[in-house]
Amino acid sequence: MINFWINKSSLKEATLIPKFYDPEIESYFSSLKEEYNFFTIRELVEKEYISCSTGHEIGKMAYGTGDIPFIRTSDISNWEIKTLPKQGVSEEIYDSYSKKQDIQKNDILIVRDGTYLIGTNCMVSDLDEKSLYQSHLIKVRVKHNEIFDEYIFFLLLNSPIIQRQIRNMQFTADTIDTIGNRFYDIRLPIPKINKNNTSASLIVKDLLKNRTRGKLLIKNLPFLLEQCLKENNIKAFEDFEKEDILKLVEKTPQDTITSEFGKFEAFWVTKESLANDIILPKYYDPEIQDELKDLEKTCDLVPVSDLIEKGILSLSTGDEIGKMAYGTGNIPFIRTSDFSNWEIKFDPKQGVSDEIYEQYRESQDIKENDILLVRDGTYLIGSSCIITSHDVKSLYCGGLYKIRVNNFNGFDPFLLLGIFNTYIVKRQIRTKQFTRDVIDTIGKRIEEVILPIPKSYELRDKISKSIKELVTERIDARIEISKISNSILPVIS
């Protein structure tokens, strides 16, 4: 929309933001009146079709007291909660809030505050039930009714017209954007005849279940893959995949990103053992050396620098294109916060124009199966994902490494992605990060990281195929969910 007129009597609560009265939405809703009923979130609550509540701010002193996830706005991506949320709390703190928050499977968490993240949402899985969530999130629980179930509500919430309403309603409160209580004014068109809802619900239920199973595997992979490397076979991986999803949840450790930082307390090193005058204790973590020694029997222990020198790997960083380029178009500009659980977000925070993309396209040279790894950013350092055919037309920022496997002889990108996400490699990355200016980074120390590469070519192949299948199935499911949510309502003209 460019401009339009409204009467003074049409103003709501003296709100003078033009997008709040978007006439295209009103016109669109008018075109649906014959086949759809309209309900606001408030009306759905009053009719007891749904219930809504917000979380709590537990205070920063509670952060890091334990491994029970405290879900924050940045922990939700691609309709799921990250496998390793940033903050965790103790059992005591969890017990003091768990009954009030009452998180259950199939609850929907929606970001209420946070500018770009507002409207981002996920459905709680079996893996996420033992968690707490912050006050910037709204929890919606769909109660039994004859109009829709939780999956249809989820699809409607993610349809373009509802997301557009959410964007139009957000406003700045103090220093942060929010949708506040305007959330209850969101209108949902519900079909008068639910002819397509049942099939859509069943399909999405199955797709979300498949993504949850994959998420469970990603969360357990750091330990499973190391077991495969030590035992020189893929059995641990295959056995895990065959398990019932509820049994997988029981086997899955409850942990947060702090599990990558290690637990050693004190040890001695000689002056001669210091490297480049580095005196950070974590840099010399003796547990890492012990683990690498255990892996030496079945793996070749190869520093990243050796792989670069031999031409097997190539590393490069992106560009900082400047904030003036943000929002100039729809081509994704991938930043450190734009991927989780091995995937790039389907809705990256920033987009750029075709002109800016063409300016950087050749120098960045993004190709399918390139790996992006976070170089700068404290908690995010070491996070990685693999570029798929859906992500090739993108640019990436200077805080990321692009890693390309040039030699595919027994060593390919999916094997590398798995190795980069083993516990032993993630731990090494954490020990080598340092603070530069105001932000943490791993800098060129990434080249010091030692990769345990299976000596067995058969095992390399099996790991690669398993990782590729895992990534492909999850991304295919995500794309299918996106298609269904985009088609659950007629397309806005």
PDB file of C-alpha atoms in Angstrom, residues 78-346:
ATOM      1  CA  ASN A  78      12.072 -22.882  11.557  1.00  0.00           C
ATOM      2  CA  TRP A  79       9.056 -23.767  13.734  1.00  0.00           C
ATOM      3  CA  GLU A  80      11.097 -25.573  16.371  1.00  0.00           C
ATOM      4  CA  ILE A  81      13.220 -24.908  19.440  1.00  0.00           C
ATOM      5  CA  LYS A  82      16.970 -25.100  18.989  1.00  0.00           C
ATOM      6  CA  THR A  83      18.609 -28.340  20.066  1.00  0.00           C
ATOM      7  CA  LEU A  84      20.961 -26.358  22.312  1.00  0.00           C
ATOM      8  CA  PRO A  85      19.182 -23.314  23.789  1.00  0.00           C
ATOM      9  CA  LYS A  86      21.507 -20.589  25.016  1.00  0.00           C
ATOM     10  CA  GLN A  87      20.490 -20.589  28.689  1.00  0.00           C
ATOM     11  CA  GLY A  88      19.670 -23.319  31.181  1.00  0.00           C
ATOM     12  CA  VAL A  89      18.336 -23.390  34.740  1.00  0.00           C
ATOM     13  CA  SER A  90      18.520 -25.688  37.755  1.00  0.00           C
ATOM     14  CA  GLU A  91      15.926 -28.218  38.899  1.00  0.00           C
ATOM     15  CA  GLU A  92      15.040 -25.916  41.808  1.00  0.00           C
ATOM     16  CA  ILE A  93      14.255 -22.984  39.549  1.00  0.00           C
ATOM     17  CA  TYR A  94      12.391 -25.243  37.143  1.00  0.00           C
ATOM     18  CA  ASP A  95      10.266 -26.636  39.985  1.00  0.00           C
ATOM     19  CA  SER A  96       9.312 -23.132  41.135  1.00  0.00           C
ATOM     20  CA  TYR A  97       7.884 -22.200  37.698  1.00  0.00           C
ATOM     21  CA  SER A  98       6.931 -25.444  35.979  1.00  0.00           C
ATOM     22  CA  LYS A  99       3.370 -25.705  37.331  1.00  0.00           C
ATOM     23  CA  LYS A 100       2.596 -22.081  36.483  1.00  0.00           C
ATOM     24  CA  GLN A 101       3.972 -22.414  32.974  1.00  0.00           C
ATOM     25  CA  ASP A 102       2.671 -25.953  32.384  1.00  0.00           C
ATOM     26  CA  ILE A 103       4.377 -26.560  29.020  1.00  0.00           C
ATOM     27  CA  GLN A 104       2.855 -29.487  27.147  1.00  0.00           C
ATOM     28  CA  LYS A 105       3.422 -31.186  23.825  1.00  0.00           C
ATOM     29  CA  ASN A 106       1.652 -29.382  20.938  1.00  0.00           C
ATOM     30  CA  ASP A 107       1.501 -26.058  22.755  1.00  0.00           C
ATOM     31  CA  ILE A 108       2.449 -23.246  20.379  1.00  0.00           C
ATOM     32  CA  LEU A 109       5.012 -20.646  21.465  1.00  0.00           C
ATOM     33  CA  ILE A 110       4.796 -17.284  19.667  1.00  0.00           C
ATOM     34  CA  VAL A 111       7.282 -14.407  19.886  1.00  0.00           C
ATOM     35  CA  ARG A 112       5.488 -11.328  21.209  1.00  0.00           C
ATOM     36  CA  ASP A 113       8.452  -8.954  21.683  1.00  0.00           C
ATOM     37  CA  GLY A 114      11.573  -8.455  19.622  1.00  0.00           C
ATOM     38  CA  THR A 115      11.178  -6.497  16.351  1.00  0.00           C
ATOM     39  CA  TYR A 116      12.228  -8.913  13.587  1.00  0.00           C
ATOM     40  CA  LEU A 117      11.316 -12.043  15.522  1.00  0.00           C
ATOM     41  CA  ILE A 118       7.738 -11.025  16.372  1.00  0.00           C
ATOM     42  CA  GLY A 119       5.337 -13.641  15.031  1.00  0.00           C
ATOM     43  CA  THR A 120       7.999 -16.361  14.889  1.00  0.00           C
ATOM     44  CA  ASN A 121       6.535 -19.500  16.430  1.00  0.00           C
ATOM     45  CA  CYS A 122       6.998 -23.189  17.047  1.00  0.00           C
ATOM     46  CA  MET A 123       5.072 -26.199  18.238  1.00  0.00           C
ATOM     47  CA  VAL A 124       6.366 -27.823  21.421  1.00  0.00           C
ATOM     48  CA  SER A 125       7.599 -31.379  20.818  1.00  0.00           C
ATOM     49  CA  ASP A 126       8.121 -34.317  23.180  1.00  0.00           C
ATOM     50  CA  LEU A 127      11.723 -33.191  23.573  1.00  0.00           C
ATOM     51  CA  ASP A 128      10.781 -29.689  24.760  1.00  0.00           C
ATOM     52  CA  GLU A 129       8.215 -30.366  27.487  1.00  0.00           C
ATOM     53  CA  LYS A 130      10.708 -30.047  30.339  1.00  0.00           C
ATOM     54  CA  SER A 131      11.510 -26.374  29.757  1.00  0.00           C
ATOM     55  CA  LEU A 132      10.664 -22.875  30.906  1.00  0.00           C
ATOM     56  CA  TYR A 133       9.924 -19.935  28.615  1.00  0.00           C
ATOM     57  CA  GLN A 134      10.411 -16.197  28.989  1.00  0.00           C
ATOM     58  CA  SER A 135       7.799 -13.436  29.173  1.00  0.00           C
ATOM     59  CA  HIS A 136       8.464 -12.289  25.608  1.00  0.00           C
ATOM     60  CA  LEU A 137       6.706 -15.439  24.408  1.00  0.00           C
ATOM     61  CA  ILE A 138       3.003 -16.251  24.313  1.00  0.00           C
ATOM     62  CA  LYS A 139       1.960 -19.848  24.850  1.00  0.00           C
ATOM     63  CA  VAL A 140      -1.206 -20.874  23.001  1.00  0.00           C
ATOM     64  CA  ARG A 141      -2.928 -24.145  23.784  1.00  0.00           C
ATOM     65  CA  VAL A 142      -5.660 -25.312  21.432  1.00  0.00           C
ATOM     66  CA  LYS A 143      -8.488 -26.998  23.309  1.00  0.00           C
ATOM     67  CA  HIS A 144     -10.755 -29.606  21.807  1.00  0.00           C
ATOM     68  CA  ASN A 145     -13.319 -28.031  19.508  1.00  0.00           C
ATOM     69  CA  GLU A 146     -15.129 -28.862  16.273  1.00  0.00           C
ATOM     70  CA  ILE A 147     -13.693 -25.981  14.226  1.00  0.00           C
ATOM     71  CA  PHE A 148      -9.930 -26.554  14.200  1.00  0.00           C
ATOM     72  CA  ASP A 149      -7.131 -28.438  15.940  1.00  0.00           C
ATOM     73  CA  GLU A 150      -3.650 -27.310  16.968  1.00  0.00           C
ATOM     74  CA  TYR A 151      -2.186 -28.115  13.539  1.00  0.00           C
ATOM     75  CA  ILE A 152      -4.739 -26.030  11.642  1.00  0.00           C
ATOM     76  CA  PHE A 153      -4.235 -23.169  14.105  1.00  0.00           C
ATOM     77  CA  PHE A 154      -0.486 -23.494  13.557  1.00  0.00           C
ATOM     78  CA  LEU A 155      -0.938 -23.348   9.769  1.00  0.00           C
ATOM     79  CA  LEU A 156      -3.264 -20.347   9.984  1.00  0.00           C
ATOM     80  CA  LEU A 157      -0.832 -18.564  12.275  1.00  0.00           C
ATOM     81  CA  ASN A 158       1.912 -19.012   9.682  1.00  0.00           C
ATOM     82  CA  SER A 159      -0.198 -18.046   6.673  1.00  0.00           C
ATOM     83  CA  PRO A 160       0.905 -14.843   4.906  1.00  0.00           C
ATOM     84  CA  ILE A 161      -2.230 -12.882   5.826  1.00  0.00           C
ATOM     85  CA  ILE A 162      -1.930 -13.589   9.561  1.00  0.00           C
ATOM     86  CA  GLN A 163       1.799 -12.850   9.601  1.00  0.00           C
ATOM     87  CA  ARG A 164       1.049  -9.601   7.775  1.00  0.00           C
ATOM     88  CA  GLN A 165      -1.497  -8.666  10.437  1.00  0.00           C
ATOM     89  CA  ILE A 166       1.089  -9.332  13.137  1.00  0.00           C
ATOM     90  CA  ARG A 167       3.635  -7.080  11.411  1.00  0.00           C
ATOM     91  CA  ASN A 168       1.071  -4.326  10.972  1.00  0.00           C
ATOM     92  CA  MET A 169       0.131  -4.428  14.655  1.00  0.00           C
ATOM     93  CA  GLN A 170       3.595  -4.318  16.215  1.00  0.00           C
ATOM     94  CA  PHE A 171       4.762  -1.094  17.835  1.00  0.00           C
ATOM     95  CA  THR A 172       7.701   0.204  19.855  1.00  0.00           C
ATOM     96  CA  ALA A 173       7.402   0.020  23.645  1.00  0.00           C
ATOM     97  CA  ASP A 174      10.372   1.672  25.368  1.00  0.00           C
ATOM     98  CA  THR A 175      13.388   0.222  23.518  1.00  0.00           C
ATOM     99  CA  ILE A 176      11.852  -2.906  21.996  1.00  0.00           C
ATOM    100  CA  ASP A 177       9.128  -3.660  19.474  1.00  0.00           C
ATOM    101  CA  THR A 178       6.148  -5.704  20.581  1.00  0.00           C
ATOM    102  CA  ILE A 179       2.694  -6.729  19.516  1.00  0.00           C
ATOM    103  CA  GLY A 180       1.519  -6.472  23.145  1.00  0.00           C
ATOM    104  CA  ASN A 181      -2.175  -7.089  23.755  1.00  0.00           C
ATOM    105  CA  ARG A 182      -2.894  -6.348  20.109  1.00  0.00           C
ATOM    106  CA  PHE A 183      -2.189 -10.040  19.692  1.00  0.00           C
ATOM    107  CA  TYR A 184      -5.758 -10.626  20.839  1.00  0.00           C
ATOM    108  CA  ASP A 185      -7.079  -8.465  17.960  1.00  0.00           C
ATOM    109  CA  ILE A 186      -5.614 -10.723  15.262  1.00  0.00           C
ATOM    110  CA  ARG A 187      -8.408 -12.091  13.071  1.00  0.00           C
ATOM    111  CA  LEU A 188      -8.380 -15.649  11.789  1.00  0.00           C
ATOM    112  CA  PRO A 189     -10.560 -16.755   8.864  1.00  0.00           C
ATOM    113  CA  ILE A 190     -11.925 -20.227   9.631  1.00  0.00           C
ATOM    114  CA  PRO A 191     -13.582 -22.184   6.779  1.00  0.00           C
ATOM    115  CA  LYS A 192     -17.311 -22.700   7.303  1.00  0.00           C
ATOM    116  CA  ILE A 193     -16.926 -26.173   5.826  1.00  0.00           C
ATOM    117  CA  ASN A 194     -13.812 -28.009   7.047  1.00  0.00           C
ATOM    118  CA  LYS A 195     -13.424 -30.132   3.915  1.00  0.00           C
ATOM    119  CA  ASN A 196      -9.656 -29.681   3.583  1.00  0.00           C
ATOM    120  CA  ASN A 197      -8.686 -29.181   7.198  1.00  0.00           C
ATOM    121  CA  THR A 198      -8.513 -32.828   8.210  1.00  0.00           C
ATOM    122  CA  SER A 199      -6.067 -33.853   5.502  1.00  0.00           C
ATOM    123  CA  ALA A 200      -3.911 -30.731   6.008  1.00  0.00           C
ATOM    124  CA  SER A 201      -3.809 -31.404   9.741  1.00  0.00           C
ATOM    125  CA  LEU A 202      -2.728 -35.024   9.312  1.00  0.00           C
ATOM    126  CA  ILE A 203      -0.037 -34.148   6.774  1.00  0.00           C
ATOM    127  CA  VAL A 204       1.462 -31.400   8.930  1.00  0.00           C
ATOM    128  CA  LYS A 205       1.308 -33.583  12.034  1.00  0.00           C
ATOM    129  CA  ASP A 206       3.371 -36.206  10.214  1.00  0.00           C
ATOM    130  CA  LEU A 207       5.825 -33.632   8.818  1.00  0.00           C
ATOM    131  CA  LEU A 208       6.413 -32.080  12.243  1.00  0.00           C
ATOM    132  CA  LYS A 209       6.920 -35.534  13.732  1.00  0.00           C
ATOM    133  CA  ASN A 210       9.574 -36.291  11.097  1.00  0.00           C
ATOM    134  CA  ARG A 211      11.350 -33.017  11.851  1.00  0.00           C
ATOM    135  CA  THR A 212      11.256 -33.793  15.574  1.00  0.00           C
ATOM    136  CA  ARG A 213      12.818 -37.200  14.996  1.00  0.00           C
ATOM    137  CA  GLY A 214      15.563 -35.526  12.981  1.00  0.00           C
ATOM    138  CA  LYS A 215      16.022 -32.905  15.672  1.00  0.00           C
ATOM    139  CA  LEU A 216      16.472 -35.655  18.260  1.00  0.00           C
ATOM    140  CA  LEU A 217      19.185 -37.179  16.105  1.00  0.00           C
ATOM    141  CA  ILE A 218      20.932 -33.807  15.685  1.00  0.00           C
ATOM    142  CA  LYS A 219      20.873 -33.243  19.434  1.00  0.00           C
ATOM    143  CA  ASN A 220      22.353 -36.668  20.126  1.00  0.00           C
ATOM    144  CA  LEU A 221      24.767 -36.722  17.211  1.00  0.00           C
ATOM    145  CA  PRO A 222      27.788 -35.217  19.046  1.00  0.00           C
ATOM    146  CA  PHE A 223      27.868 -38.311  21.243  1.00  0.00           C
ATOM    147  CA  LEU A 224      26.494 -40.883  18.779  1.00  0.00           C
ATOM    148  CA  LEU A 225      28.996 -40.012  16.096  1.00  0.00           C
ATOM    149  CA  GLU A 226      31.913 -40.150  18.503  1.00  0.00           C
ATOM    150  CA  GLN A 227      30.760 -43.598  19.539  1.00  0.00           C
ATOM    151  CA  CYS A 228      30.705 -44.612  15.862  1.00  0.00           C
ATOM    152  CA  LEU A 229      34.223 -43.242  15.412  1.00  0.00           C
ATOM    153  CA  LYS A 230      35.566 -45.111  18.451  1.00  0.00           C
ATOM    154  CA  GLU A 231      33.850 -48.401  17.586  1.00  0.00           C
ATOM    155  CA  ASN A 232      34.670 -48.016  13.887  1.00  0.00           C
ATOM    156  CA  ASN A 233      31.091 -48.814  12.806  1.00  0.00           C
ATOM    157  CA  ILE A 234      27.752 -47.074  12.257  1.00  0.00           C
ATOM    158  CA  LYS A 235      25.757 -49.288  14.652  1.00  0.00           C
ATOM    159  CA  ALA A 236      25.095 -46.641  17.344  1.00  0.00           C
ATOM    160  CA  PHE A 237      23.693 -44.292  14.712  1.00  0.00           C
ATOM    161  CA  GLU A 238      21.488 -46.951  13.118  1.00  0.00           C
ATOM    162  CA  ASP A 239      20.191 -48.270  16.455  1.00  0.00           C
ATOM    163  CA  PHE A 240      19.189 -44.766  17.505  1.00  0.00           C
ATOM    164  CA  GLU A 241      17.244 -44.187  14.268  1.00  0.00           C
ATOM    165  CA  LYS A 242      15.216 -47.380  14.793  1.00  0.00           C
ATOM    166  CA  GLU A 243      14.000 -46.433  18.291  1.00  0.00           C
ATOM    167  CA  ASP A 244      10.478 -45.231  19.094  1.00  0.00           C
ATOM    168  CA  ILE A 245      10.366 -41.450  19.417  1.00  0.00           C
ATOM    169  CA  LEU A 246       9.360 -41.533  23.103  1.00  0.00           C
ATOM    170  CA  LYS A 247      12.286 -43.818  23.926  1.00  0.00           C
ATOM    171  CA  LEU A 248      14.566 -41.447  22.023  1.00  0.00           C
ATOM    172  CA  VAL A 249      13.365 -38.587  24.216  1.00  0.00           C
ATOM    173  CA  GLU A 250      14.233 -40.609  27.319  1.00  0.00           C
ATOM    174  CA  LYS A 251      17.749 -41.241  25.997  1.00  0.00           C
ATOM    175  CA  THR A 252      18.336 -37.629  24.992  1.00  0.00           C
ATOM    176  CA  PRO A 253      20.414 -35.574  27.438  1.00  0.00           C
ATOM    177  CA  GLN A 254      18.849 -32.421  28.850  1.00  0.00           C
ATOM    178  CA  ASP A 255      21.497 -29.823  28.110  1.00  0.00           C
ATOM    179  CA  THR A 256      22.144 -26.360  26.733  1.00  0.00           C
ATOM    180  CA  ILE A 257      24.940 -24.759  24.772  1.00  0.00           C
ATOM    181  CA  THR A 258      27.125 -24.604  27.898  1.00  0.00           C
ATOM    182  CA  SER A 259      27.730 -28.362  27.479  1.00  0.00           C
ATOM    183  CA  GLU A 260      30.260 -27.415  24.800  1.00  0.00           C
ATOM    184  CA  PHE A 261      32.423 -25.467  27.247  1.00  0.00           C
ATOM    185  CA  GLY A 262      33.800 -28.424  29.201  1.00  0.00           C
ATOM    186  CA  LYS A 263      34.063 -29.047  32.948  1.00  0.00           C
ATOM    187  CA  PHE A 264      37.762 -29.070  33.837  1.00  0.00           C
ATOM    188  CA  GLU A 265      38.765 -26.941  36.833  1.00  0.00           C
ATOM    189  CA  ALA A 266      42.557 -26.846  37.169  1.00  0.00           C
ATOM    190  CA  PHE A 267      45.709 -28.447  35.738  1.00  0.00           C
ATOM    191  CA  TRP A 268      49.413 -27.774  35.231  1.00  0.00           C
ATOM    192  CA  VAL A 269      51.297 -26.981  32.039  1.00  0.00           C
ATOM    193  CA  THR A 270      54.949 -26.146  31.592  1.00  0.00           C
ATOM    194  CA  LYS A 271      56.072 -22.820  30.185  1.00  0.00           C
ATOM    195  CA  GLU A 272      57.457 -24.647  27.169  1.00  0.00           C
ATOM    196  CA  SER A 273      53.986 -25.992  26.412  1.00  0.00           C
ATOM    197  CA  LEU A 274      52.504 -22.527  25.910  1.00  0.00           C
ATOM    198  CA  ALA A 275      51.566 -21.763  22.300  1.00  0.00           C
ATOM    199  CA  ASN A 276      51.996 -18.217  20.976  1.00  0.00           C
ATOM    200  CA  ASP A 277      52.054 -16.866  24.565  1.00  0.00           C
ATOM    201  CA  ILE A 278      48.417 -17.894  25.020  1.00  0.00           C
ATOM    202  CA  ILE A 279      47.659 -18.234  28.731  1.00  0.00           C
ATOM    203  CA  LEU A 280      43.952 -19.051  28.608  1.00  0.00           C
ATOM    204  CA  PRO A 281      43.548 -22.299  30.640  1.00  0.00           C
ATOM    205  CA  LYS A 282      40.713 -23.596  28.470  1.00  0.00           C
ATOM    206  CA  TYR A 283      42.998 -23.466  25.426  1.00  0.00           C
ATOM    207  CA  TYR A 284      44.991 -26.384  26.868  1.00  0.00           C
ATOM    208  CA  ASP A 285      42.032 -28.455  28.117  1.00  0.00           C
ATOM    209  CA  PRO A 286      43.672 -31.851  28.942  1.00  0.00           C
ATOM    210  CA  GLU A 287      40.391 -33.742  28.503  1.00  0.00           C
ATOM    211  CA  ILE A 288      40.437 -32.931  24.799  1.00  0.00           C
ATOM    212  CA  GLN A 289      43.896 -34.425  24.357  1.00  0.00           C
ATOM    213  CA  ASP A 290      42.780 -37.586  26.154  1.00  0.00           C
ATOM    214  CA  GLU A 291      39.714 -37.920  23.916  1.00  0.00           C
ATOM    215  CA  LEU A 292      41.732 -37.383  20.755  1.00  0.00           C
ATOM    216  CA  LYS A 293      44.177 -40.061  21.890  1.00  0.00           C
ATOM    217  CA  ASP A 294      41.267 -42.499  22.285  1.00  0.00           C
ATOM    218  CA  LEU A 295      40.144 -41.744  18.729  1.00  0.00           C
ATOM    219  CA  GLU A 296      43.610 -42.208  17.242  1.00  0.00           C
ATOM    220  CA  LYS A 297      43.138 -45.963  16.803  1.00  0.00           C
ATOM    221  CA  THR A 298      40.240 -45.640  14.363  1.00  0.00           C
ATOM    222  CA  CYS A 299      40.626 -42.113  12.997  1.00  0.00           C
ATOM    223  CA  ASP A 300      43.174 -39.977  11.222  1.00  0.00           C
ATOM    224  CA  LEU A 301      43.603 -36.865  13.380  1.00  0.00           C
ATOM    225  CA  VAL A 302      44.024 -34.051  10.876  1.00  0.00           C
ATOM    226  CA  PRO A 303      44.280 -30.308  11.628  1.00  0.00           C
ATOM    227  CA  VAL A 304      42.083 -28.120   9.430  1.00  0.00           C
ATOM    228  CA  SER A 305      45.259 -26.324   8.304  1.00  0.00           C
ATOM    229  CA  ASP A 306      46.595 -29.579   6.753  1.00  0.00           C
ATOM    230  CA  LEU A 307      43.394 -30.063   4.760  1.00  0.00           C
ATOM    231  CA  ILE A 308      43.671 -26.489   3.485  1.00  0.00           C
ATOM    232  CA  GLU A 309      47.331 -26.927   2.515  1.00  0.00           C
ATOM    233  CA  LYS A 310      46.511 -30.108   0.590  1.00  0.00           C
ATOM    234  CA  GLY A 311      43.689 -28.338  -1.254  1.00  0.00           C
ATOM    235  CA  ILE A 312      41.030 -30.629   0.228  1.00  0.00           C
ATOM    236  CA  LEU A 313      39.304 -27.712   1.988  1.00  0.00           C
ATOM    237  CA  SER A 314      39.072 -24.030   1.183  1.00  0.00           C
ATOM    238  CA  LEU A 315      37.932 -21.358   3.666  1.00  0.00           C
ATOM    239  CA  SER A 316      36.677 -17.851   3.028  1.00  0.00           C
ATOM    240  CA  THR A 317      34.634 -15.247   4.874  1.00  0.00           C
ATOM    241  CA  GLY A 318      31.719 -13.131   3.740  1.00  0.00           C
ATOM    242  CA  ASP A 319      31.250  -9.390   3.485  1.00  0.00           C
ATOM    243  CA  GLU A 320      29.729  -6.693   5.638  1.00  0.00           C
ATOM    244  CA  ILE A 321      27.527  -5.001   3.069  1.00  0.00           C
ATOM    245  CA  GLY A 322      26.406  -2.158   5.358  1.00  0.00           C
ATOM    246  CA  LYS A 323      23.076  -1.527   7.058  1.00  0.00           C
ATOM    247  CA  MET A 324      21.910   0.716   4.226  1.00  0.00           C
ATOM    248  CA  ALA A 325      21.635  -2.448   2.102  1.00  0.00           C
ATOM    249  CA  TYR A 326      19.319  -4.164   4.592  1.00  0.00           C
ATOM    250  CA  GLY A 327      15.711  -4.395   3.489  1.00  0.00           C
ATOM    251  CA  THR A 328      16.408  -3.385  -0.109  1.00  0.00           C
ATOM    252  CA  GLY A 329      15.126  -6.696  -1.476  1.00  0.00           C
ATOM    253  CA  ASN A 330      14.239 -10.314  -0.766  1.00  0.00           C
ATOM    254  CA  ILE A 331      17.535 -12.082  -1.446  1.00  0.00           C
ATOM    255  CA  PRO A 332      18.724 -13.474   1.924  1.00  0.00           C
ATOM    256  CA  PHE A 333      21.733 -11.914   3.610  1.00  0.00           C
ATOM    257  CA  ILE A 334      22.731 -14.718   5.966  1.00  0.00           C
ATOM    258  CA  ARG A 335      24.042 -13.636   9.353  1.00  0.00           C
ATOM    259  CA  THR A 336      25.318 -15.592  12.348  1.00  0.00           C
ATOM    260  CA  SER A 337      21.836 -15.771  13.922  1.00  0.00           C
ATOM    261  CA  ASP A 338      20.155 -16.954  10.729  1.00  0.00           C
ATOM    262  CA  PHE A 339      20.613 -20.674  11.133  1.00  0.00           C
ATOM    263  CA  SER A 340      20.061 -23.344  13.723  1.00  0.00           C
ATOM    264  CA  ASN A 341      19.786 -27.128  13.890  1.00  0.00           C
ATOM    265  CA  TRP A 342      21.962 -27.332  10.739  1.00  0.00           C
ATOM    266  CA  GLU A 343      19.520 -25.272   8.640  1.00  0.00           C
ATOM    267  CA  ILE A 344      19.288 -21.716   7.380  1.00  0.00           C
ATOM    268  CA  LYS A 345      16.123 -19.963   8.514  1.00  0.00           C
ATOM    269  CA  PHE A 346      13.370 -19.880   5.927  1.00  0.00           C
TER     270      PHE A 346
END
